[in-house]
Structure formats: C-alpha cells, structure tokens
PDB file of C-alpha atoms in Angstrom:
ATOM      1  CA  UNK A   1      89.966  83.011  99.333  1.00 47.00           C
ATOM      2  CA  UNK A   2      86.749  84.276 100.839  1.00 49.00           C
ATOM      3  CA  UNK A   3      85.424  87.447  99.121  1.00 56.00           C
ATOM      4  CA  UNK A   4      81.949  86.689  99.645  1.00 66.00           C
ATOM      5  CA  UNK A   5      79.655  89.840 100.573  1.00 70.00           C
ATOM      6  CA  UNK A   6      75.946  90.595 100.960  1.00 75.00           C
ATOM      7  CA  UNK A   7      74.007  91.953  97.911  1.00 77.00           C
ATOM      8  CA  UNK A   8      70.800  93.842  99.735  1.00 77.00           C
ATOM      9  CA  UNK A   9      70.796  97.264  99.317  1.00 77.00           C
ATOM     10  CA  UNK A  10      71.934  98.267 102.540  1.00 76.00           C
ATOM     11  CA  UNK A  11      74.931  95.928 103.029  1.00 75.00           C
ATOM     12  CA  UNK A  12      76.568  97.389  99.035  1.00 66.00           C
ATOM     13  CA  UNK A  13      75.787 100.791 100.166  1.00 69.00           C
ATOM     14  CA  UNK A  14      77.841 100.168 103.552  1.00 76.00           C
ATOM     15  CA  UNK A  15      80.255  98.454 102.104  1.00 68.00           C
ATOM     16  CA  UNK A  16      80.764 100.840  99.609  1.00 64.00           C
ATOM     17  CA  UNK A  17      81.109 103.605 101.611  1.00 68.00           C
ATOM     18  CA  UNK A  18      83.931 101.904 103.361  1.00 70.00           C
ATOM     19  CA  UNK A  19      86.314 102.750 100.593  1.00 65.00           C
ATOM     20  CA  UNK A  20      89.132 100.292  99.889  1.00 70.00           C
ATOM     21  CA  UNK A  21      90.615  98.556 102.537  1.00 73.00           C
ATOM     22  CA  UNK A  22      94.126  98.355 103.209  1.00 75.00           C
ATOM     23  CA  UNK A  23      95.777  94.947 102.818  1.00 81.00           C
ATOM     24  CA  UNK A  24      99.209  94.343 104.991  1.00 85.00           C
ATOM     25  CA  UNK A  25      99.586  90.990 102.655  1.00 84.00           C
ATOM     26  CA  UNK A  26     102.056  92.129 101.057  1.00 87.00           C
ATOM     27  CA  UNK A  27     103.718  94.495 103.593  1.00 92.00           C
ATOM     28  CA  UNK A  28     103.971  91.302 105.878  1.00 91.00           C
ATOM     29  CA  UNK A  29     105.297  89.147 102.985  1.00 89.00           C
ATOM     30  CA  UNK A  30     107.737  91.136 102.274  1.00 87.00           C
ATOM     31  CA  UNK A  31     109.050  91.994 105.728  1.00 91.00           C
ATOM     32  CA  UNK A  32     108.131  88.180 107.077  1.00 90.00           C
ATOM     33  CA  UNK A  33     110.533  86.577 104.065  1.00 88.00           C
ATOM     34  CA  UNK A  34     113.370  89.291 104.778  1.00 89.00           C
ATOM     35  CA  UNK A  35     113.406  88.614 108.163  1.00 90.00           C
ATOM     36  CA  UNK A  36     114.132  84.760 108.121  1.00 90.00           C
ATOM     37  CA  UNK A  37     116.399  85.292 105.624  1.00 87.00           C
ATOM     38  CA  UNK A  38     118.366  87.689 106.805  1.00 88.00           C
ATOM     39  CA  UNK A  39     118.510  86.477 110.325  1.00 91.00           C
ATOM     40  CA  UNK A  40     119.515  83.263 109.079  1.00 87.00           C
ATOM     41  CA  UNK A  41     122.301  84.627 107.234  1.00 84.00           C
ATOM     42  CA  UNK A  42     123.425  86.026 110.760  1.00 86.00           C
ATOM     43  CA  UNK A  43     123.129  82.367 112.513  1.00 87.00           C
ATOM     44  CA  UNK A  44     124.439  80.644 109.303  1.00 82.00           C
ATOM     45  CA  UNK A  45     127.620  83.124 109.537  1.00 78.00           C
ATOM     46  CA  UNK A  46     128.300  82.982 113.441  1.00 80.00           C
ATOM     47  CA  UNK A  47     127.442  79.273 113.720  1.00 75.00           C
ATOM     48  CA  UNK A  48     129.539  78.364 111.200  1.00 68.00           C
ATOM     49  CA  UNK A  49     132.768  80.589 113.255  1.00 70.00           C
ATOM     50  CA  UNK A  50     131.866  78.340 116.090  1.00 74.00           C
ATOM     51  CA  UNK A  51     131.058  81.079 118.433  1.00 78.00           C
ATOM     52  CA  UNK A  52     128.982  80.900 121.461  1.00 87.00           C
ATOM     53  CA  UNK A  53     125.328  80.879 121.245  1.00 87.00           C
ATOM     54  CA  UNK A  54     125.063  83.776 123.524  1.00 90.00           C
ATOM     55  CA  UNK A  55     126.567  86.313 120.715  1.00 90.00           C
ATOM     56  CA  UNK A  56     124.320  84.218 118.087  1.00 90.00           C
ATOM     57  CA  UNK A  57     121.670  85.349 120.311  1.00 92.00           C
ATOM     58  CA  UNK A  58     122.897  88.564 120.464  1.00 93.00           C
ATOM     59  CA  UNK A  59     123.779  89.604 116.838  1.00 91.00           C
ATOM     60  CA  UNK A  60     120.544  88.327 115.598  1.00 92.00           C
ATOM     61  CA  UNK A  61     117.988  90.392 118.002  1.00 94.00           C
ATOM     62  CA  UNK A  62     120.375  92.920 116.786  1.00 93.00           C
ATOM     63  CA  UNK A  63     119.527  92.148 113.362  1.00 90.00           C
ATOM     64  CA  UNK A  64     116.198  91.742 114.192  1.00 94.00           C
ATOM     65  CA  UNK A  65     115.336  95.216 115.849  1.00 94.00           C
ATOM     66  CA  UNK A  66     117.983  97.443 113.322  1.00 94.00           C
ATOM     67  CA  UNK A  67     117.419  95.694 109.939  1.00 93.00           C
ATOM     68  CA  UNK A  68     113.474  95.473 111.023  1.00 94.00           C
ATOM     69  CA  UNK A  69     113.038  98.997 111.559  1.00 96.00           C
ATOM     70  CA  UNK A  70     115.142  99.693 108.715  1.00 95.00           C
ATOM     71  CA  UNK A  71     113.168  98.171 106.564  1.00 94.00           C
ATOM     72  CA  UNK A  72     109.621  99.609 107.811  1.00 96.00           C
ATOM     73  CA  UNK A  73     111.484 103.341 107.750  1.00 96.00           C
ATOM     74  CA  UNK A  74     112.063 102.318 103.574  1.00 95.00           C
ATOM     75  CA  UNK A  75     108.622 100.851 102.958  1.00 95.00           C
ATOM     76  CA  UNK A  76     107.255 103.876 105.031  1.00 97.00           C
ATOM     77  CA  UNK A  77     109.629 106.025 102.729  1.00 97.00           C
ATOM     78  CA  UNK A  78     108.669 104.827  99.848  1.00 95.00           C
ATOM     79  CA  UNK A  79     104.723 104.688 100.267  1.00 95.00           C
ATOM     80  CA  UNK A  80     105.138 108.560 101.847  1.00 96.00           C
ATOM     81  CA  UNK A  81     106.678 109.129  98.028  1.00 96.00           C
ATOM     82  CA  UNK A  82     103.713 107.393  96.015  1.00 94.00           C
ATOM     83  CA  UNK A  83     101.356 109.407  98.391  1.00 95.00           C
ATOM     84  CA  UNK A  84     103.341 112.465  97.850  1.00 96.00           C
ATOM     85  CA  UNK A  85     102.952 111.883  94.364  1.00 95.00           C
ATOM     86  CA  UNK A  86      99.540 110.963  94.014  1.00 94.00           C
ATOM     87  CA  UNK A  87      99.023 114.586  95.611  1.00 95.00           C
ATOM     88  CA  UNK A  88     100.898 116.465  92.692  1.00 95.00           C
ATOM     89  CA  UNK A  89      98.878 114.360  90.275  1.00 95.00           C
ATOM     90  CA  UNK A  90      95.831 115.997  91.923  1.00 95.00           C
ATOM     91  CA  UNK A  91      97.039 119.009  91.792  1.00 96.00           C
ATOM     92  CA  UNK A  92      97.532 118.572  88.295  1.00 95.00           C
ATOM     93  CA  UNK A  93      94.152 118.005  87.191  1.00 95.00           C
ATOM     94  CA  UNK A  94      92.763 120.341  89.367  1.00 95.00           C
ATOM     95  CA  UNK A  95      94.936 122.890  87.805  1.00 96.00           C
ATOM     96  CA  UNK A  96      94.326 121.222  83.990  1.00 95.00           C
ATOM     97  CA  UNK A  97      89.908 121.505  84.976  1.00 95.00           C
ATOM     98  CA  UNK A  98      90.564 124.687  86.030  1.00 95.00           C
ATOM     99  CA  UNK A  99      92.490 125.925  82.983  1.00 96.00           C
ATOM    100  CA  UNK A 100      91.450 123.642  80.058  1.00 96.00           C
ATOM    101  CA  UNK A 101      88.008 122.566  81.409  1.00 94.00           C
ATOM    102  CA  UNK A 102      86.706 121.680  77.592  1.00 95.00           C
ATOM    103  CA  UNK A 103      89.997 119.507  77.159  1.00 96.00           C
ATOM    104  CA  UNK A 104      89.415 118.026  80.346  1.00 95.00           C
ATOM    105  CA  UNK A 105      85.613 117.200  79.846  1.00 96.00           C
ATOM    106  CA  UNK A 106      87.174 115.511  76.517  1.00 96.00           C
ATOM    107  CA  UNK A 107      89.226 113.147  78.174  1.00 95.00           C
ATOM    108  CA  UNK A 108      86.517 112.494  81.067  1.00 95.00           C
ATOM    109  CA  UNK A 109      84.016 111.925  78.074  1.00 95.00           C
ATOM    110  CA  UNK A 110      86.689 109.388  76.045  1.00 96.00           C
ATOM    111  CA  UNK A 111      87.396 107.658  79.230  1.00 95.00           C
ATOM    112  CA  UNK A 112      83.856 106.783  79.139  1.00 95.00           C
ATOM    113  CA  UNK A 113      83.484 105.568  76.053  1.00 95.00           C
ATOM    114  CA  UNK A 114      85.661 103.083  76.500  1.00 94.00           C
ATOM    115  CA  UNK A 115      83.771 101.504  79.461  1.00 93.00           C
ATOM    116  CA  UNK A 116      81.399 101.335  77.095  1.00 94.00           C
ATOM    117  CA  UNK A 117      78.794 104.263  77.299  1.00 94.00           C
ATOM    118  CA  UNK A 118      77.732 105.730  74.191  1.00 94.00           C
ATOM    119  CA  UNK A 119      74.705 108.389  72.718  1.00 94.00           C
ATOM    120  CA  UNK A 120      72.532 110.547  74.851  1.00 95.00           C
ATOM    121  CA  UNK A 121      74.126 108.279  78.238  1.00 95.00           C
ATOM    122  CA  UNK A 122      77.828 108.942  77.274  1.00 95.00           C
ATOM    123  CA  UNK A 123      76.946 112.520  77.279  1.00 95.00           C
ATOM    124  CA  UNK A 124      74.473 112.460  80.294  1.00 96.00           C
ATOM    125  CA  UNK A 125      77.105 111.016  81.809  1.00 95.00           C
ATOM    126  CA  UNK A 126      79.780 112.630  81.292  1.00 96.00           C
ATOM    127  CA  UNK A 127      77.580 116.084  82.342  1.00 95.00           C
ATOM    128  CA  UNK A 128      76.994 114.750  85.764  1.00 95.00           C
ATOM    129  CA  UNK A 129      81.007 113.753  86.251  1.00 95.00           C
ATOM    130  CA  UNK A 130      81.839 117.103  85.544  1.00 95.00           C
ATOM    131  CA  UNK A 131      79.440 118.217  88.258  1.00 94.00           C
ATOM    132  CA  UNK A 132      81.077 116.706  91.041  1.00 94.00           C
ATOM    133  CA  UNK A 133      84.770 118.345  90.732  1.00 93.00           C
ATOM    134  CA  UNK A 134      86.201 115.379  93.021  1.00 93.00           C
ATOM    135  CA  UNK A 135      84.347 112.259  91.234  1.00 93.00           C
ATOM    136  CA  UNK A 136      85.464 113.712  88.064  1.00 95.00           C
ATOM    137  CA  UNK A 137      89.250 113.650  90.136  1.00 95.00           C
ATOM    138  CA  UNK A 138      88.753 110.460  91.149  1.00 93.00           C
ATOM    139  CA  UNK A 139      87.461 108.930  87.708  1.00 93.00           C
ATOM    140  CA  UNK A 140      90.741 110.613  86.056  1.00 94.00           C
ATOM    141  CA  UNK A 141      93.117 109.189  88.892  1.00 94.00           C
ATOM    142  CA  UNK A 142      92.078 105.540  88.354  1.00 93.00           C
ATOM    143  CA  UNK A 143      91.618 106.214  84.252  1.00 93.00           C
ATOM    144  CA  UNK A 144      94.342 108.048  82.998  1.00 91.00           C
ATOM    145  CA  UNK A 145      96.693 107.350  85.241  1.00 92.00           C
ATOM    146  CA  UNK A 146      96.001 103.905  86.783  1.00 90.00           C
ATOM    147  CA  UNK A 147      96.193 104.857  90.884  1.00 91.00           C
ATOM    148  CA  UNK A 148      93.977 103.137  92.964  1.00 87.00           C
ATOM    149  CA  UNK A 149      90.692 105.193  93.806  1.00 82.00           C
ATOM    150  CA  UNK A 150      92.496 105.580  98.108  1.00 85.00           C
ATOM    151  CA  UNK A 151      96.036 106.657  98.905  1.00 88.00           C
ATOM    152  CA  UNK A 152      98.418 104.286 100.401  1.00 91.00           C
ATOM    153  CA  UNK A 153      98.834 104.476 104.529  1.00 92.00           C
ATOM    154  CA  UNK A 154     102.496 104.915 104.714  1.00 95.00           C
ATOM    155  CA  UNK A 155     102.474 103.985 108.483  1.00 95.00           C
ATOM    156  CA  UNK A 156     100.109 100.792 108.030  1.00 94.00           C
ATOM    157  CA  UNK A 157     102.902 100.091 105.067  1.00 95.00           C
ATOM    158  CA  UNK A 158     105.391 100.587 107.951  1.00 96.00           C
ATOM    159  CA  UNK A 159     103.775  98.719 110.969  1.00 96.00           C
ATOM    160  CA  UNK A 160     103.145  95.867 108.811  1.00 95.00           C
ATOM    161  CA  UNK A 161     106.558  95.243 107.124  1.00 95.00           C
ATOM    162  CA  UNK A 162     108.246  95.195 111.033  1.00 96.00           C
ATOM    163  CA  UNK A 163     106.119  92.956 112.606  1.00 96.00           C
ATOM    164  CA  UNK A 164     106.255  90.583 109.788  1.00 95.00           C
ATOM    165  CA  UNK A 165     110.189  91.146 109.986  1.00 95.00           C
ATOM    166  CA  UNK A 166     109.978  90.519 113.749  1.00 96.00           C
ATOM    167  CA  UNK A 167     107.903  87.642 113.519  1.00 95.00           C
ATOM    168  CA  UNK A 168     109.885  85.744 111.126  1.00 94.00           C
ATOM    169  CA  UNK A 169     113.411  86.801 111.957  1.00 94.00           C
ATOM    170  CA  UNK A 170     112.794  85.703 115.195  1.00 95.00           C
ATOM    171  CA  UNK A 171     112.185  81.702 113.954  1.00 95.00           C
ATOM    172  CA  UNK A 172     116.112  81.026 112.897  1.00 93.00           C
ATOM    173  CA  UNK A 173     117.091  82.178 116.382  1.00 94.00           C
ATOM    174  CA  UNK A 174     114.739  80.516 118.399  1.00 94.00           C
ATOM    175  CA  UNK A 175     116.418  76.921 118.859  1.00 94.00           C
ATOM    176  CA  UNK A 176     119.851  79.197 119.935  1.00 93.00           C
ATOM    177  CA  UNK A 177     117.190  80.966 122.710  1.00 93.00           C
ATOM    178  CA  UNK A 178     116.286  77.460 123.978  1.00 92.00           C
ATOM    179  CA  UNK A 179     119.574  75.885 123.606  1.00 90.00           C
ATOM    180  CA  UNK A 180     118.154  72.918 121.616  1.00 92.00           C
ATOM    181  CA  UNK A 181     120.254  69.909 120.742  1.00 93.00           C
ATOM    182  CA  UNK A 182     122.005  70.446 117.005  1.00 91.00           C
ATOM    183  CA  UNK A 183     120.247  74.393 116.959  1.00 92.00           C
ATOM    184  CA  UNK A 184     121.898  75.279 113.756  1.00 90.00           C
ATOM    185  CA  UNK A 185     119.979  72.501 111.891  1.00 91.00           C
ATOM    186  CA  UNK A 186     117.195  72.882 113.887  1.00 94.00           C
ATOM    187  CA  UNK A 187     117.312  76.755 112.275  1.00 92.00           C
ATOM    188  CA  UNK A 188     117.633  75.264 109.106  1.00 90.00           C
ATOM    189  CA  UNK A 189     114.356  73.173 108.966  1.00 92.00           C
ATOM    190  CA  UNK A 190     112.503  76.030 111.533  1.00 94.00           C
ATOM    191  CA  UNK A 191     113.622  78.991 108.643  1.00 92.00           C
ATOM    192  CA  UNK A 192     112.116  76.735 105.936  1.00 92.00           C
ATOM    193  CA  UNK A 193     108.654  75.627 107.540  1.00 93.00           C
ATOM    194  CA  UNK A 194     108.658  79.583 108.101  1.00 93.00           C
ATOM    195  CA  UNK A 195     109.061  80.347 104.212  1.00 91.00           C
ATOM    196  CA  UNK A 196     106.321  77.561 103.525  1.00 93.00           C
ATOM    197  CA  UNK A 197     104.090  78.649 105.994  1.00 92.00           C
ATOM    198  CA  UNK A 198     104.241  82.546 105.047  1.00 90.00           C
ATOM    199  CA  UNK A 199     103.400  81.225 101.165  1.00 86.00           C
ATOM    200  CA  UNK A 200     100.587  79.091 102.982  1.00 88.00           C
ATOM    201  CA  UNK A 201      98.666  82.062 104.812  1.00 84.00           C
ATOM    202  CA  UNK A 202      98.992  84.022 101.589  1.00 81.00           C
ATOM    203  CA  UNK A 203      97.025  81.603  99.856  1.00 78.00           C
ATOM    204  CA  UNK A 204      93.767  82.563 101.388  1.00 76.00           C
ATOM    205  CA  UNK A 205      93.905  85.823  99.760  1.00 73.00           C
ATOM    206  CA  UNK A 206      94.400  84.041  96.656  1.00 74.00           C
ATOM    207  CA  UNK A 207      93.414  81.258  93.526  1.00 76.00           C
ATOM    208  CA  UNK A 208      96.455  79.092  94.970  1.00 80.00           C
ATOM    209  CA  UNK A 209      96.169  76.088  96.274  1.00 87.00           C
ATOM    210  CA  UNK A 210      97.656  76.550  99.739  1.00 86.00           C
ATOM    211  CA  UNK A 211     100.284  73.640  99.187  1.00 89.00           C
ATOM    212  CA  UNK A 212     101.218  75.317  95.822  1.00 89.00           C
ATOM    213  CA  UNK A 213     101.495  78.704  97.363  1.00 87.00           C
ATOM    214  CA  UNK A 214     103.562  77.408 100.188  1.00 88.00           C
ATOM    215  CA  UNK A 215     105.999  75.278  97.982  1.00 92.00           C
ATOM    216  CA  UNK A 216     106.333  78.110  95.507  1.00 90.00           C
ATOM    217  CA  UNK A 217     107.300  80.506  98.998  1.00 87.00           C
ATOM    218  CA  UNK A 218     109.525  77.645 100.268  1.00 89.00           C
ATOM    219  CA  UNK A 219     111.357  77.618  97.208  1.00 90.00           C
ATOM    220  CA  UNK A 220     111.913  81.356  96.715  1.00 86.00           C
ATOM    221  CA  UNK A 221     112.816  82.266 100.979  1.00 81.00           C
ATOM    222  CA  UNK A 222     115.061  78.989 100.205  1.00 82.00           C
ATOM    223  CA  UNK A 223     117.628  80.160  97.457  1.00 85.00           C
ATOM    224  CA  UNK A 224     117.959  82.860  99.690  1.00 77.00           C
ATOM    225  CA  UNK A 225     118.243  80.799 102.354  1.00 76.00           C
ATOM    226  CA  UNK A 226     120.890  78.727 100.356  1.00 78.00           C
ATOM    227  CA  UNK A 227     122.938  82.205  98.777  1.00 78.00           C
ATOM    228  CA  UNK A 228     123.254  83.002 102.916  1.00 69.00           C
ATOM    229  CA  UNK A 229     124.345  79.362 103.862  1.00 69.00           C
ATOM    230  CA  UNK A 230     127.275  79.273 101.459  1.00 72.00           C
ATOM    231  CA  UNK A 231     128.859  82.338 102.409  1.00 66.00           C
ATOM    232  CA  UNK A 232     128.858  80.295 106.008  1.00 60.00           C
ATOM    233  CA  UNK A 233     132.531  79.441 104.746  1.00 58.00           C
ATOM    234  CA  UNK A 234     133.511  82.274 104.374  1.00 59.00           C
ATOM    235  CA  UNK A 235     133.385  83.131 108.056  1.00 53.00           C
ATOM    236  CA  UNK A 236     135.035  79.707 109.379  1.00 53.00           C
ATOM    237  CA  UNK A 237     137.220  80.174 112.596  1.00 47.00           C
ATOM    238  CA  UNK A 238     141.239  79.314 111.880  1.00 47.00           C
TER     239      UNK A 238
END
C-alpha cells in the first residue's frame, strides 16, 4: 500500500485542492470477479453438452459484451441514484439553513464539539462555518449524514465495472480461442489464477499481505466457480 505524500506547504495545499480521488478498486473487483465467473458458468455448461468450441466461443463473447454492459448500466444506475440522492440531501439543508438557521448553527456547533473543540474556539469556530454557506454544507454532509465530502462519478462507476468484466470474462474462454489441448481444464486453472490474481492487485491498496489477499479472492471467485461447475450436469448431452 503506498500512501506516502509530501508534507511542505505547497505539495498539502495541492493535494488538497485535488479533492478526493476516485478509486475504480472496487468497480473493477466487482465487475473483474463477475466476469470469470459468469463466463465460466457459460464454458462449464456448453463444455459439459459436448458442443463445439466454436459456439463455446460464441456464447461466451456473448456473455461477455451483454452481461458486461449489463452490469456497468446497474452500477451506473445505482451510483446515478446515490448522486441523485446526495443532491436532495443538499437541498435539504439548504432549505433547513435557510428556514431554521439557529437550529442549524446548533447542530453545526454540536458536530464540533465532538471533534473535540470547546470554549471561545468551539464558538469561533462554529461562527466562521456558518460564514461559508457551502463548508457549513459540506461539514453537515460528511457529519450528520456520513457521505463522503465528493459525489460518486456514475460513468467512472460504469467504465470501470465493464472493463474489469471484459478483462476477466475473457480468461475462461481463452484456451477455447486458441484451441488448446484439454481447454475446459485449462479454463478451470486459467479462471482460478484470475480470482487469485484480482485478490493480489487489490492488495496494494491495502494492509493484506498480497498472498493472503489473493487466497482469500481465490477462495471466494472459487465457490462460485464451484456453484457454476455443478450445474455442468445439468446440461449433459443424451
């Protein structure tokens, strides 16, 4: 994990006024780990009905392309809704300052206290929030209602679930492309290095070891994995 920044002056006031930045780790994750899973589930079914590896091929991009953009129109649906709602919360409180500013300085003034300002600063303080109509917003947002101090980017949300759903959906498939020798089990063992590597990378944005984090990603991507492989039977030619 590598959070390490500069401390002058200059470099916290530019980083600062960067804002938070938005992180597709999870996005990816979540679209990378869907992906080989449910692309597997494809290969596992039409292998297992002994069909030719053309409409393996076939089915699966299929998969790939619909399911993918399926997913990133959901993820982009449902960050759209948190965004949407993080606007009528603003609305809120801009109504609630406008209407109740004494109950409203109250809260802003509580809030405080309990990062641990108190006396003549609690109330300096809280006189120069009030000042600044959109700090005092964006104090509230993060306070009272525990939202992040930036919106979510629906469309970064999006983008980032489908290419993680393309990139890893398109592993299971890829000994099928080449016409490998023994491609199903080939699948197997590529769809699994896939779930440990995905837990790997993620390590770097966190305390994991990147072993652990890869083992504990292997093992969750593989009981899908597994669910997928035994309904395999169910789909047996004859």
């Amino acid at each position: 994990m590598t959070l390490e920044h500069g401390h002058s002056p200059q470099e916290i006031a530019r980083r600062l006024s960067q804002g938070q930045q938005y992180n597709p780790l999870k996005d990816m994750i979540y679209g990378g780990i869907d992906g080989a899973v449910t692309t597997f589930a494809i290969v596992a079914g039409v292998a297992g009905a002994g069909l030719p590896h053309s409409i393996i091929v076939a089915l699966g991009l299929a998969n790939i392309l619909a399911d993918g953009f399926s997913m990133a129109a959901s993820n982009y649906s449902g960050t759209k809704a948190e965004l949407d709602d993080r606007k009528r919360i603003i609305q809120i409180e801009e109504r609630h300052i406008a209407d109740h500013p004494n109950g409203e300085r109250e809260e802003l003034r509580q809030i405080l206290a309990q990062r641990g300002l108190s006396g003549g600063v609690l109330e300096q303080a809280t006189e120069e929030i009030t000042h600044k109509k959109q700090k005092w917003i964006d104090l509230m947002l993060t306070d009272e209602y525990g939202l992040p101090r930036e919106g979510p980017n629906p469309v970064r949300a999006a983008l980032s679930t489908f290419a993680g759903f393309l990139v890893a959906g398109a592993v299971p498939l890829i000994p099928f492309v080449f016409d490998l020798p023994n491609p199903f089990v080939v699948s197997i063992y590529a769809t699994l290095v896939t779930f440990f590597l995905i837990g790997a990378g993620k390590s770097h944005w966190s305390l994991s070891k990147w072993w652990g984090s890869g083992t504990e990603t292997l093992v969750i991507g593989g009981m899908a994995a597994l669910l997928a492989y035994g309904v395999r039977g169910l789909f047996h030619a004859g």
